Coordinates of N, CA and C in Angstrom, one line a residue:
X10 N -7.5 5.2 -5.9 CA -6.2 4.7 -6.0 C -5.1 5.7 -5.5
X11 N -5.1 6.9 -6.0 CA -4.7 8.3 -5.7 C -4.5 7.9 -3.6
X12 N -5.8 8.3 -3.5 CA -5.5 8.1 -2.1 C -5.4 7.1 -1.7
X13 N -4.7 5.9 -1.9 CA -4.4 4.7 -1.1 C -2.8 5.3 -1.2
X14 N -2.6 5.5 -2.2 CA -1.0 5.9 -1.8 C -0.4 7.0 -0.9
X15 N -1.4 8.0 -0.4 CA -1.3 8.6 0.7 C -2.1 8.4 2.1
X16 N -3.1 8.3 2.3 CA -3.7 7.9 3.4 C -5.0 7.0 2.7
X17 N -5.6 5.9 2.9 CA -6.8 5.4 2.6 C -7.3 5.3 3.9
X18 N -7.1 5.8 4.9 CA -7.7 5.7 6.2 C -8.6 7.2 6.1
X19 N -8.0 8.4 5.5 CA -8.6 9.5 5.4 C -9.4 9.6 4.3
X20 N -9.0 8.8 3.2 CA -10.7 8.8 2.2 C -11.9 7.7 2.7
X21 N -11.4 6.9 3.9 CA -12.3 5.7 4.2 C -13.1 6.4 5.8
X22 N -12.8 7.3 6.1 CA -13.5 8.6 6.8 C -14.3 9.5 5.8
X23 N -14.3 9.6 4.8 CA -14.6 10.8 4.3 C -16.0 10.2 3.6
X24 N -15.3 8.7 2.8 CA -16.3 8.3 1.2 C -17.4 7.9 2.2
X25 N -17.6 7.0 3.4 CA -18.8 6.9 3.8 C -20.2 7.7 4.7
X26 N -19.4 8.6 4.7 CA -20.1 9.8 4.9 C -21.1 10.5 3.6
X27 N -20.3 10.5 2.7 CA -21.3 10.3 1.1 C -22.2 9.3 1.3
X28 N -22.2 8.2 1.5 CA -22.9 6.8 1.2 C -24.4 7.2 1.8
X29 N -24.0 8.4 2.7 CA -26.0 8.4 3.4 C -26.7 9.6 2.2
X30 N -26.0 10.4 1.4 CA -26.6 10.7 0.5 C -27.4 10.7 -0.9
X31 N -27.3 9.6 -1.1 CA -28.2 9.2 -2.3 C -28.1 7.7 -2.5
X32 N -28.8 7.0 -3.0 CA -29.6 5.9 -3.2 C -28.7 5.8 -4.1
X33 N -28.0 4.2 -4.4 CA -27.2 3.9 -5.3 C -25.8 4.1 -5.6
X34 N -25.9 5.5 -4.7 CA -24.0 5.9 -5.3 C -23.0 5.2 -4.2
X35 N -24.0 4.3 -2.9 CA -23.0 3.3 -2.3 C -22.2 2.3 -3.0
X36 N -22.9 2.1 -4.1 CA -21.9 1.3 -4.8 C -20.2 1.6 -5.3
X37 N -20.4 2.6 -6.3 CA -19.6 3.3 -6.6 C -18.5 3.8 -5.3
X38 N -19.2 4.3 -4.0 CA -18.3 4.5 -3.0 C -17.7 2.9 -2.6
X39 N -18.0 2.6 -2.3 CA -17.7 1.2 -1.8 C -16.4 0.6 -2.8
X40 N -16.7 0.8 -3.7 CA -15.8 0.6 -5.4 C -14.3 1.5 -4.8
X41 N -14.6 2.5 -4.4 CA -13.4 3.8 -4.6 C -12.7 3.4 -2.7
X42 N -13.6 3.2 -2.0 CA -13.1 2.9 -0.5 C -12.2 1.5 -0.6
X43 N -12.4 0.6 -1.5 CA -11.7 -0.8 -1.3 C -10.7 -0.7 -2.5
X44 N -10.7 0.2 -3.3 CA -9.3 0.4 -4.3 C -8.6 1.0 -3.5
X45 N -8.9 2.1 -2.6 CA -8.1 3.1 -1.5 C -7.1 1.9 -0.8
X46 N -8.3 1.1 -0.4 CA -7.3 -0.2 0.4 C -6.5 -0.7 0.4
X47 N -6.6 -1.5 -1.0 CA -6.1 -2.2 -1.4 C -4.3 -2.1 -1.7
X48 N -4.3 -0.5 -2.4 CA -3.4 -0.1 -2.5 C -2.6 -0.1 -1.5
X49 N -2.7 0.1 -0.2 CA -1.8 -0.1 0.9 C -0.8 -1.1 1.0
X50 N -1.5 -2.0 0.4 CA -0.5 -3.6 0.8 C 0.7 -3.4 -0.6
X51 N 0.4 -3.1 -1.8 CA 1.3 -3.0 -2.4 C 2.4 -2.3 -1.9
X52 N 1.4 -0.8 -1.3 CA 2.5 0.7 -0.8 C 3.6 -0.4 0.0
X53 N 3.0 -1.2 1.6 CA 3.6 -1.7 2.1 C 5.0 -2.4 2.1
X54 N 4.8 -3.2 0.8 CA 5.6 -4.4 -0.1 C 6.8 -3.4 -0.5
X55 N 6.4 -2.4 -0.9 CA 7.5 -1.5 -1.4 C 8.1 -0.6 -1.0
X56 N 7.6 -0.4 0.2 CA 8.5 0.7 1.2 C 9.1 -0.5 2.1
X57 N 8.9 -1.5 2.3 CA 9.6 -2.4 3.2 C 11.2 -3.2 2.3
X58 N 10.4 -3.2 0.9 CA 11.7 -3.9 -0.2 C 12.6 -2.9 -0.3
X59 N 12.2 -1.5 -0.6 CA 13.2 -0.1 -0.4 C 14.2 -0.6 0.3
X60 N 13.7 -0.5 1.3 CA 14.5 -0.3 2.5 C 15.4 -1.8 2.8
X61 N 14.8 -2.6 2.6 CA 15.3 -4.3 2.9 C 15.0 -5.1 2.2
X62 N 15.7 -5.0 1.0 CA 15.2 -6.3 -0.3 C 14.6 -7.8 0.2
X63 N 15.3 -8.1 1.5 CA 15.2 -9.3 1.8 C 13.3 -10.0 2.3
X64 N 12.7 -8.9 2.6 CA 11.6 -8.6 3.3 C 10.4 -9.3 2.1
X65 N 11.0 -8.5 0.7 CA 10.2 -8.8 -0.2 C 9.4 -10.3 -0.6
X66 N 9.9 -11.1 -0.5 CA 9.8 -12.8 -0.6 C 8.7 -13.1 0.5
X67 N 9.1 -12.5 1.6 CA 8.3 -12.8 3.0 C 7.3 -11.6 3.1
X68 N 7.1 -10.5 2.1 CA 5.5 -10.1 2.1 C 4.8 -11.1 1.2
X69 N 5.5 -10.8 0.1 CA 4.4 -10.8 -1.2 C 3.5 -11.4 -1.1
X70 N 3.5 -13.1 -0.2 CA 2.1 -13.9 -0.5 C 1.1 -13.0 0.6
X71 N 1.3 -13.0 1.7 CA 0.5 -12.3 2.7 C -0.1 -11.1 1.9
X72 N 0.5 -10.0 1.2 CA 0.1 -8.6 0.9 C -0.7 -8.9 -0.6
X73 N -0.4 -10.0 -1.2 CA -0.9 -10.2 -2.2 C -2.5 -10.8 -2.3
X74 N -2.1 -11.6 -1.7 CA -3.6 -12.4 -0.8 C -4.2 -11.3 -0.4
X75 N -4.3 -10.6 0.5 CA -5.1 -9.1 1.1 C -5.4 -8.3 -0.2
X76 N -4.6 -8.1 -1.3 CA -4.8 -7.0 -2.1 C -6.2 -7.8 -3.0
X77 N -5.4 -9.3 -3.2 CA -6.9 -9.9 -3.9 C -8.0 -9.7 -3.7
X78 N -8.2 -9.8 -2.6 CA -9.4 -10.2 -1.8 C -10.2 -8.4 -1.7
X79 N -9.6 -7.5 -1.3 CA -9.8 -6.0 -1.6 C -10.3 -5.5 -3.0
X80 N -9.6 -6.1 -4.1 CA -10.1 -6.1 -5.4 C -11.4 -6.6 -6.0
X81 N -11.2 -8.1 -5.7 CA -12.1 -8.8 -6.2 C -13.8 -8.3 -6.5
X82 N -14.7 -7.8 -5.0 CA -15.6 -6.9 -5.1 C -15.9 -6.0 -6.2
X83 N -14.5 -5.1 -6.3 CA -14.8 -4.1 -6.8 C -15.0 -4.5 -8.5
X84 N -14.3 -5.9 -9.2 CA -14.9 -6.2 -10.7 C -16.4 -6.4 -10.8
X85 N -16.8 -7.1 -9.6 CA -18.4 -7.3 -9.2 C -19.3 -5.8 -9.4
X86 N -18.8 -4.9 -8.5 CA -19.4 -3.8 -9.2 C -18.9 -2.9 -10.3
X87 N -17.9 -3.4 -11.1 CA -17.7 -3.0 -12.6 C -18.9 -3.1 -13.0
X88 N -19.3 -4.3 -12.9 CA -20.2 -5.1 -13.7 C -21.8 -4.8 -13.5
X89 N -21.8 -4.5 -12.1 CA -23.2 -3.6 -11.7 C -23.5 -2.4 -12.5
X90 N -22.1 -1.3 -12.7 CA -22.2 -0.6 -13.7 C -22.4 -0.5 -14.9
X91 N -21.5 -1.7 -15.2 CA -22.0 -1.9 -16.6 C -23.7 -2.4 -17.1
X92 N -24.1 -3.0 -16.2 CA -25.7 -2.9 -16.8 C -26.7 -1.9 -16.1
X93 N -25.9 -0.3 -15.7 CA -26.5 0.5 -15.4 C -27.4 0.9 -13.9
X94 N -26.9 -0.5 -13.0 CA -27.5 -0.6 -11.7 C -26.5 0.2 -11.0
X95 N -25.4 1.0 -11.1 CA -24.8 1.8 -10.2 C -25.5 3.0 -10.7
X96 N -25.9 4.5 -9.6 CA -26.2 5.7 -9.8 C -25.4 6.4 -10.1
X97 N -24.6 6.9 -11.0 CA -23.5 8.2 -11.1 C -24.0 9.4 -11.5
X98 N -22.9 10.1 -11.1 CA -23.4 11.9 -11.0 C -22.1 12.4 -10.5
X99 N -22.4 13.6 -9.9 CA -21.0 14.3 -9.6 C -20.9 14.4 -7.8
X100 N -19.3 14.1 -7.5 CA -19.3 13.9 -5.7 C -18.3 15.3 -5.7
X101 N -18.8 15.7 -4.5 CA -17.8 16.7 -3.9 C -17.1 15.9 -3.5
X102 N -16.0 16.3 -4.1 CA -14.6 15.7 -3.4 C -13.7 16.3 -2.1
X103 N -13.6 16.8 -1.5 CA -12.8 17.6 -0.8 C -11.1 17.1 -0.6
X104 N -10.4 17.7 0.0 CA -8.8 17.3 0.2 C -9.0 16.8 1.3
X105 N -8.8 15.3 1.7 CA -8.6 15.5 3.2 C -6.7 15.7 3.6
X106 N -6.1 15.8 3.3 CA -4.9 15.8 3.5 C -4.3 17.1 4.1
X107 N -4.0 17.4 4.8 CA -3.1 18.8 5.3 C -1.7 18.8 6.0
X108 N -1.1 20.1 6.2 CA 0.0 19.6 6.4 C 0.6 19.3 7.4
X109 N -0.4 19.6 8.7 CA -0.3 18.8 10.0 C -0.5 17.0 9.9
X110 N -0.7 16.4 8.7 CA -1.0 15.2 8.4 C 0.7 14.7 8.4
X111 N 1.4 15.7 7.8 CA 2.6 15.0 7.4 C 3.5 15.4 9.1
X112 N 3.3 16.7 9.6 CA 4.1 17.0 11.2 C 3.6 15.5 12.2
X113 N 2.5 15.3 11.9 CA 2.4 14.3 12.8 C 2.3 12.6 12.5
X114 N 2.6 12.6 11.5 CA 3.3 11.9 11.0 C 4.6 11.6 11.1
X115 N 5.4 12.6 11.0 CA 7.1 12.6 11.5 C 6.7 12.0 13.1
X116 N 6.3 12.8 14.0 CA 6.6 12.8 15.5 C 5.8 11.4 15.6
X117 N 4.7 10.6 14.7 CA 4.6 9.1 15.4 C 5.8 7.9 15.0
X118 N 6.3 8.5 14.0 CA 7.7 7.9 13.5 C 8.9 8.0 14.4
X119 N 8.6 9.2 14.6 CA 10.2 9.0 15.6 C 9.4 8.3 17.2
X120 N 8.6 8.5 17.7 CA 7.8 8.0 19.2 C 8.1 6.2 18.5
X121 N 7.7 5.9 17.4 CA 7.3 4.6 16.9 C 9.0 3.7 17.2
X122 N 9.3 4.7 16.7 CA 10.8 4.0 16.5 C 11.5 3.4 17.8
X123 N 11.6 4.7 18.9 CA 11.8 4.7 20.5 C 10.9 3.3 20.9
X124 N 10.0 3.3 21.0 CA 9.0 2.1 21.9 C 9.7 0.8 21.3
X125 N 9.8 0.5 20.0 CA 9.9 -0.2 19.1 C 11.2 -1.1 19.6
X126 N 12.1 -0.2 19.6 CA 13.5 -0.7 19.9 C 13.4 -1.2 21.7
X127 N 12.7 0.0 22.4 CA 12.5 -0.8 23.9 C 12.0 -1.9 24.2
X128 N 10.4 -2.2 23.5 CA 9.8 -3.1 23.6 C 10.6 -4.4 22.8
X129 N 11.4 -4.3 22.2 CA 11.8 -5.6 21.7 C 12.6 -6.1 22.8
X130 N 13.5 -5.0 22.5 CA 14.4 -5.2 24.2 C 13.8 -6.5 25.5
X131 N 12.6 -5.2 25.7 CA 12.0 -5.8 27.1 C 11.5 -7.0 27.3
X132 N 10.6 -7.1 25.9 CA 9.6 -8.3 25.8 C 10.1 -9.2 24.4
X133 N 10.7 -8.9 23.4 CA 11.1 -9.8 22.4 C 10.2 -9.8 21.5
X134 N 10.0 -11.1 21.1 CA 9.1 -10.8 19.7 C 8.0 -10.3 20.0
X135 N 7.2 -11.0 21.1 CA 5.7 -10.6 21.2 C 5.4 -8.9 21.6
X136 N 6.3 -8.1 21.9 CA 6.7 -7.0 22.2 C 6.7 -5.8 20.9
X137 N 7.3 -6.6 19.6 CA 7.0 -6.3 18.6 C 5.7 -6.6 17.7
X138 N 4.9 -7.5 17.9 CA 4.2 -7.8 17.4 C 3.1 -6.4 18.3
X139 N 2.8 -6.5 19.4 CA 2.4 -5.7 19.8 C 1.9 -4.3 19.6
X140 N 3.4 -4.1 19.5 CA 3.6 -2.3 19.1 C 3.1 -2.7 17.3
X141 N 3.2 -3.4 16.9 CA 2.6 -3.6 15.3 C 1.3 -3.7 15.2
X142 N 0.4 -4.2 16.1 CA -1.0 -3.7 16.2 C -1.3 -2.5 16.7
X143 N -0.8 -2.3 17.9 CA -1.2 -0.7 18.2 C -0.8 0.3 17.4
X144 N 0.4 0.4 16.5 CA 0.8 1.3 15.6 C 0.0 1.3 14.7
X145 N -0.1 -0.3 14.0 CA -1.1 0.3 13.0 C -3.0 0.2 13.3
X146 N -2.9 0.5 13.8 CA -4.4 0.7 14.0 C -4.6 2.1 13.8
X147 N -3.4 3.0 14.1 CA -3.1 4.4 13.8 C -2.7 5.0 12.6
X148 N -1.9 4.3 11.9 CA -0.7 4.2 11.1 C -0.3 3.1 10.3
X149 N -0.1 2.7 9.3 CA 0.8 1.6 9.0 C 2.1 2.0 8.0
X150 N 2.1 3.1 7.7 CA 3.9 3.7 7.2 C 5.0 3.5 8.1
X151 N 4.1 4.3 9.1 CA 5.6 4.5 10.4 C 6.0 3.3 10.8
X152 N 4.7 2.5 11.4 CA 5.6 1.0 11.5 C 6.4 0.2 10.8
X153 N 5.9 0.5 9.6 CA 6.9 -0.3 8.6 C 8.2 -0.1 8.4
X154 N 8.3 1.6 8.1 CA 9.9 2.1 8.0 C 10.3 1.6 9.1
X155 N 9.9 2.0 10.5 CA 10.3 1.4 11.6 C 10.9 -0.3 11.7
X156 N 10.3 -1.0 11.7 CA 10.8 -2.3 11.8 C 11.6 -2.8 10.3
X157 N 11.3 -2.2 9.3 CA 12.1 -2.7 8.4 C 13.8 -1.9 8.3
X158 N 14.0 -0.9 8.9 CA 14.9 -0.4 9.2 C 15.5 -1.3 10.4
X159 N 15.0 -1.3 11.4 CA 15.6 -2.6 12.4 C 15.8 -3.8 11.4
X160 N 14.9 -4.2 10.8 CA 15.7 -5.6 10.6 C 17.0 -5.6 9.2
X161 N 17.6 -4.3 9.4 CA 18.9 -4.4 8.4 C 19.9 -4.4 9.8
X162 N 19.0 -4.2 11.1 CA 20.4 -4.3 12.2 C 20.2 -5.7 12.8
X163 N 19.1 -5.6 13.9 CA 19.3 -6.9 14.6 C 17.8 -7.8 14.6
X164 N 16.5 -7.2 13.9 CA 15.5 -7.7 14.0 C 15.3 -8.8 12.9
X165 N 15.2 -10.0 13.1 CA 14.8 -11.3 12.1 C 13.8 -11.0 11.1
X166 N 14.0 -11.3 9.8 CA 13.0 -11.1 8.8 C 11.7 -11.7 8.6
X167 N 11.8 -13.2 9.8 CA 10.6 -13.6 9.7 C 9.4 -12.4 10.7
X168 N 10.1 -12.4 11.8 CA 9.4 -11.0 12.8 C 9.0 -10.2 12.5
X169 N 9.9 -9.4 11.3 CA 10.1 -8.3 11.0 C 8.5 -8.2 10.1
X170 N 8.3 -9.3 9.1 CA 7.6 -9.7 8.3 C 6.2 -9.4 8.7
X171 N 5.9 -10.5 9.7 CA 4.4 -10.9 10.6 C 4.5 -9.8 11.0
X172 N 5.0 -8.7 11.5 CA 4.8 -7.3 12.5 C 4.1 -6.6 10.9
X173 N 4.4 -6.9 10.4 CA 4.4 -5.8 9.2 C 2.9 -5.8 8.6
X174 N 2.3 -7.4 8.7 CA 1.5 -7.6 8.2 C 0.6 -7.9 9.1
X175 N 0.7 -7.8 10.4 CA -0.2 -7.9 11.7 C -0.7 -6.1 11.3
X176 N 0.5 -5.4 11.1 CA 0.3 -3.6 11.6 C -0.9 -3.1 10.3
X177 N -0.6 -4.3 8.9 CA -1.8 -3.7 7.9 C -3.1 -4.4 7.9
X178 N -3.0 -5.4 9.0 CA -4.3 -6.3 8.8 C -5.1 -5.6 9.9
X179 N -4.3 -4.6 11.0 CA -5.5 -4.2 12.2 C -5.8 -2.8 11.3
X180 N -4.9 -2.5 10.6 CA -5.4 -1.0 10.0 C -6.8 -1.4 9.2
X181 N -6.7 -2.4 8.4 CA -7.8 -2.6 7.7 C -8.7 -3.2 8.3
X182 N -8.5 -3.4 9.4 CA -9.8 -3.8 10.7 C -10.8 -2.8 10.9
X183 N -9.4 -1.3 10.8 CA -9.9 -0.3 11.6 C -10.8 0.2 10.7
X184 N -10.2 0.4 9.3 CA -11.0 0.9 7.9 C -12.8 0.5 8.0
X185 N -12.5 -1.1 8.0 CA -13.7 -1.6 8.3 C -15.0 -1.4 9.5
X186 N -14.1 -1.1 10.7 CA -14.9 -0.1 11.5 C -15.2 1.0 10.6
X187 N -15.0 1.6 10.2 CA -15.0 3.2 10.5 C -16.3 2.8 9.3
X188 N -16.0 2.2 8.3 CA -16.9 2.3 7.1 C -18.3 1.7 7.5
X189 N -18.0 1.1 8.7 CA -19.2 0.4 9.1 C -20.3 1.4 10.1
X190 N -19.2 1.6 10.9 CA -20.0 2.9 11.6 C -20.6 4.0 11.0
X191 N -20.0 4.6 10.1 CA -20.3 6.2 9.6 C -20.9 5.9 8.2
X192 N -21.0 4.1 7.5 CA -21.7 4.5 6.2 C -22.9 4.0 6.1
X193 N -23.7 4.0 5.2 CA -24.9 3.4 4.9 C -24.9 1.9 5.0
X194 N -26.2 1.5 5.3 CA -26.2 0.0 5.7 C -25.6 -0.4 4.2
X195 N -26.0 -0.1 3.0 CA -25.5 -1.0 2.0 C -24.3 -0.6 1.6
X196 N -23.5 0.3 2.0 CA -22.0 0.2 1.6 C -21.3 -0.3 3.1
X197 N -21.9 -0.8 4.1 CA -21.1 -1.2 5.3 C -21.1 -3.2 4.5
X198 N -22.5 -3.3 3.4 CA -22.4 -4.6 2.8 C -20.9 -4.9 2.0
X199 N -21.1 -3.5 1.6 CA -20.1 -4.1 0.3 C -18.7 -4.2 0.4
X200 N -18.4 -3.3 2.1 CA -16.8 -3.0 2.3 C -16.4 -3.4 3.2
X201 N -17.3 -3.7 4.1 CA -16.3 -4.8 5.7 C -16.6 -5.6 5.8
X202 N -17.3 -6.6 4.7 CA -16.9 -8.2 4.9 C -15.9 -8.5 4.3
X203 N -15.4 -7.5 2.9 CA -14.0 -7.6 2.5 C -13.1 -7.6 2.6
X204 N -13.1 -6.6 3.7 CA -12.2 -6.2 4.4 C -11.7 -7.0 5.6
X205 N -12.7 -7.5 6.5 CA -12.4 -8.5 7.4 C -11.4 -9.3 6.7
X206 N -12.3 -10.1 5.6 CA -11.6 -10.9 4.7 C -10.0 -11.2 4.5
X207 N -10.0 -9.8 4.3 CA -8.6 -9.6 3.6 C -7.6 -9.6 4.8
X208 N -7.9 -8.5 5.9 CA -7.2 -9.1 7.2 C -7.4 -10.5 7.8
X209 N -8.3 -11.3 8.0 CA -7.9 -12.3 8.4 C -7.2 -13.9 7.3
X210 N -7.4 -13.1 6.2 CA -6.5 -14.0 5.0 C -4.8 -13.6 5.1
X211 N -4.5 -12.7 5.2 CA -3.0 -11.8 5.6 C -2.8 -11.9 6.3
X212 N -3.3 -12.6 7.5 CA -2.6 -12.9 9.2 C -2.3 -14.5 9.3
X213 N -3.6 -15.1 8.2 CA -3.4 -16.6 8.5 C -2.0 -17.0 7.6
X214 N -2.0 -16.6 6.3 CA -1.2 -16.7 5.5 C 0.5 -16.1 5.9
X215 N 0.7 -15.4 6.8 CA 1.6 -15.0 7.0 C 2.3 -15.8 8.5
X216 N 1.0 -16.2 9.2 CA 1.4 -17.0 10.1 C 2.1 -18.8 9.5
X217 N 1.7 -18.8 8.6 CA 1.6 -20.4 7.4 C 2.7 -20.7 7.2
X218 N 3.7 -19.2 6.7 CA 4.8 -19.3 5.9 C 6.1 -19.1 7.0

């Protein structure tokens, strides 16, 4: 939970890398990679309402829907634990966080911002929608501040909205790769069909409203 509020992209690199070491404790990973997740959509909801109260109404069913669907799994394996089918023991944890995490961070925020305002310019909405996939496949903070700061000037809240939730549904695309690639076949089970899930429940739903 911890790390979904600062990066869940950097513990969803790290936890499936554990997953090839011992028999059973993919559960447990799988459990801690989709709480990481999950958290994002809330983070989303509330750096966007910060900044632009108006925004709020036009996440919540989209980010709520995604957060469900990220959750849900993980009561499933409560319950694997509780009749003692999850392995537990002790994980090296390490930090992934450093403070080149936050320098480059700043400099995609300000580059984000630049394209952001051009591309609307040039191309309009689909211009933004755009830069909201490619940004977030990298990122999904910067885009947010980004476009949710525009739409207190001249960007529409429905736009503003779908960019927002297009930028968290490819991030959790990307999650889904990464856990699929680098973890064990049975936590690639338990975390990127839900993940798919959750992205393409947050894109339909958002396109709905």
């Amino acid at each position: 939970l911890l790390a979904g509020l600062v990066s869940s992209t950097a513990l969803t690199l790290y936890f499936p890398r554990l997953s090839r070491g011992g028999e059973g404790r993919h559960v447990l990973l799988a459990s801690g990679i989709l709480l990481a997740c999950s958290t994002m959509f809330p983070r989303i909801l509330l750096v966007a309402a910060v900044i632009n109260a108006g925004l709020f109404s036009s996440l919540l069913l989209p980010l709520t829907v995604m957060t469900v669907i990220s959750v849900l799994p993980v009561l499933l394996h409560r319950r694997l634990a509780a009749q003692g089918q999850v392995q537990t023991g002790e994980l090296l944890i390490k930090n992934p966080f450093q403070i080149r995490f936050a320098l480059l961070f700043g400099a995609l925020l300000a580059a984000i911002t630049l394209i952001a305002r051009a591309l609307q310019e040039w191309m309009g909405e689909t211009g933004v929608y755009m830069l909201a996939a490619v940004s977030g496949a990298m990122d999904v903070d910067a885009i947010t501040l980004t476009l949710s700061r525009m739409s207190l000037d001249h960007l529409p809240l429905a736009i503003t909205a779908t960019g927002i939730v297009i930028a968290g549904a490819v991030n959790t695309l990307v999650k889904a790769g990464l856990a699929g690639i680098l973890g064990s076949a049975e936590l690639r089970l338990r975390v990127v069909l839900p993940l798919l899930g959750a992205a393409a429940a947050g894109l339909g739903v958002a396109w709905a409203i």
